[in-house]
Amino acid sequence: MADNNSNTKMSRRKFIKNSGYVAGGAIGGGLLGTLVTTSVTNNGSQTASNTTDGGSNQTNFNKALMYFTRQEDFNILSAATERIFPEDDNGPGAIELGVPYFIDHQLAGAYGHNDKEYMQGPFFEGSDFQGYQTRLKRHEVFDVGIQAIEKQSQQDFDASFVDLEGKQQDEILQKFQDGDVDLKGVTPTTFFELLRSATIEGAYSDPLYGGNGNMAAWEMKQFPGSRMSYLDEIEKEDFIEKEPQALRAHISS
């Protein structure tokens, strides 16, 4: 999570930038979908805006909720993702990259409903080290977790999560990461790990899937994107910088 100290944010973003953990596709065989870049107001709510695509201003009609029926829940999700992947001097954060909409659309689809996974009983209590161990589907896990974030915020600070200072939001999310919150049907650690992985996947996936607006996350990592071949450069000794290229670049004109 981010905090208000710029040095801390810079070192975290630098770690993400320099790590090989994520680049290009979804992590862990996870999320697919079509989402969007977003803008955020001071109170954490999101509004649609025009985006630049190929040099022309176009309204991105994917900036609509497919899963969440309560704007308040979506705003809580947005604020949480921004603390996990914050905007700083290196580049945009989760909200500007379109991560909240990316997650919303995934929860409405096969990922959110665990369509390709065995979800029948018997069910046994597992540990956080065994991966996904709950009878709840992912969209249900997010529902429970988001409601719990708001409840914990009201309990600790007598205010909504979206109205808290960044450091206070971090304290709330830290409790979920450490397993210090009581949730029904799922451990708080499982919810937090799903939230964190979905945030990173939304930031670094190909723009085809809606996140990584304008390939800004790839630019931060100096990742060249989807390339069919490097035969022309493979023999060169110097490091070659390439502008990111998305999957849509392979479409024949």
mmCIF file of N, CA and C in Angstrom, residues 48 57 83 90 99 113 130 146 160 163 173 205 231 237 241:
data_model
loop_
_atom_site.group_PDB
_atom_site.id
_atom_site.type_symbol
_atom_site.label_atom_id
_atom_site.label_comp_id
_atom_site.label_asym_id
_atom_site.label_seq_id
_atom_site.Cartn_x
_atom_site.Cartn_y
_atom_site.Cartn_z
ATOM 1 N N ALA A 48 -16.830 9.721 -16.364
ATOM 2 C CA ALA A 48 -16.362 9.407 -17.703
ATOM 3 C C ALA A 48 -15.708 10.620 -18.319
ATOM 4 N N ASN A 57 -9.792 12.448 -30.357
ATOM 5 C CA ASN A 57 -10.581 12.328 -29.138
ATOM 6 C C ASN A 57 -11.803 11.463 -29.398
ATOM 7 N N ARG A 83 -4.675 3.127 -3.576
ATOM 8 C CA ARG A 83 -3.696 3.001 -2.492
ATOM 9 C C ARG A 83 -2.712 1.876 -2.777
ATOM 10 N N ASN A 90 6.392 8.886 -11.249
ATOM 11 C CA ASN A 90 6.732 7.939 -12.311
ATOM 12 C C ASN A 90 5.604 7.729 -13.305
ATOM 13 N N VAL A 99 -8.113 0.723 -13.819
ATOM 14 C CA VAL A 99 -8.168 -0.524 -13.066
ATOM 15 C C VAL A 99 -9.538 -0.788 -12.424
ATOM 16 N N HIS A 113 -17.331 -15.205 -11.648
ATOM 17 C CA HIS A 113 -18.243 -16.300 -11.310
ATOM 18 C C HIS A 113 -17.536 -17.651 -11.289
ATOM 19 N N GLN A 130 -2.801 -22.033 0.900
ATOM 20 C CA GLN A 130 -3.318 -23.001 -0.061
ATOM 21 C C GLN A 130 -4.020 -22.347 -1.244
ATOM 22 N N ILE A 146 -15.525 -5.495 0.247
ATOM 23 C CA ILE A 146 -15.771 -4.054 0.120
ATOM 24 C C ILE A 146 -16.685 -3.562 1.230
ATOM 25 N N SER A 160 -16.522 7.348 6.096
ATOM 26 C CA SER A 160 -16.462 6.436 4.960
ATOM 27 C C SER A 160 -15.017 6.268 4.489
ATOM 28 N N ASP A 163 -13.529 8.902 2.285
ATOM 29 C CA ASP A 163 -13.290 10.216 2.882
ATOM 30 C C ASP A 163 -12.075 10.240 3.797
ATOM 31 N N LEU A 173 -6.555 -1.120 5.085
ATOM 32 C CA LEU A 173 -6.149 -2.192 4.181
ATOM 33 C C LEU A 173 -5.104 -3.098 4.817
ATOM 34 N N SER A 205 -2.131 -5.344 -17.889
ATOM 35 C CA SER A 205 -2.640 -6.145 -19.005
ATOM 36 C C SER A 205 -2.611 -5.332 -20.297
ATOM 37 N N LEU A 231 13.850 -10.253 -34.638
ATOM 38 C CA LEU A 231 14.949 -10.710 -35.492
ATOM 39 C C LEU A 231 15.822 -9.564 -35.981
ATOM 40 N N GLU A 237 24.144 -5.120 -29.955
ATOM 41 C CA GLU A 237 24.695 -5.221 -28.611
ATOM 42 C C GLU A 237 24.127 -4.165 -27.672
ATOM 43 N N GLU A 241 15.552 0.753 -26.991
ATOM 44 C CA GLU A 241 14.296 1.217 -26.426
ATOM 45 C C GLU A 241 13.237 1.255 -27.524
#
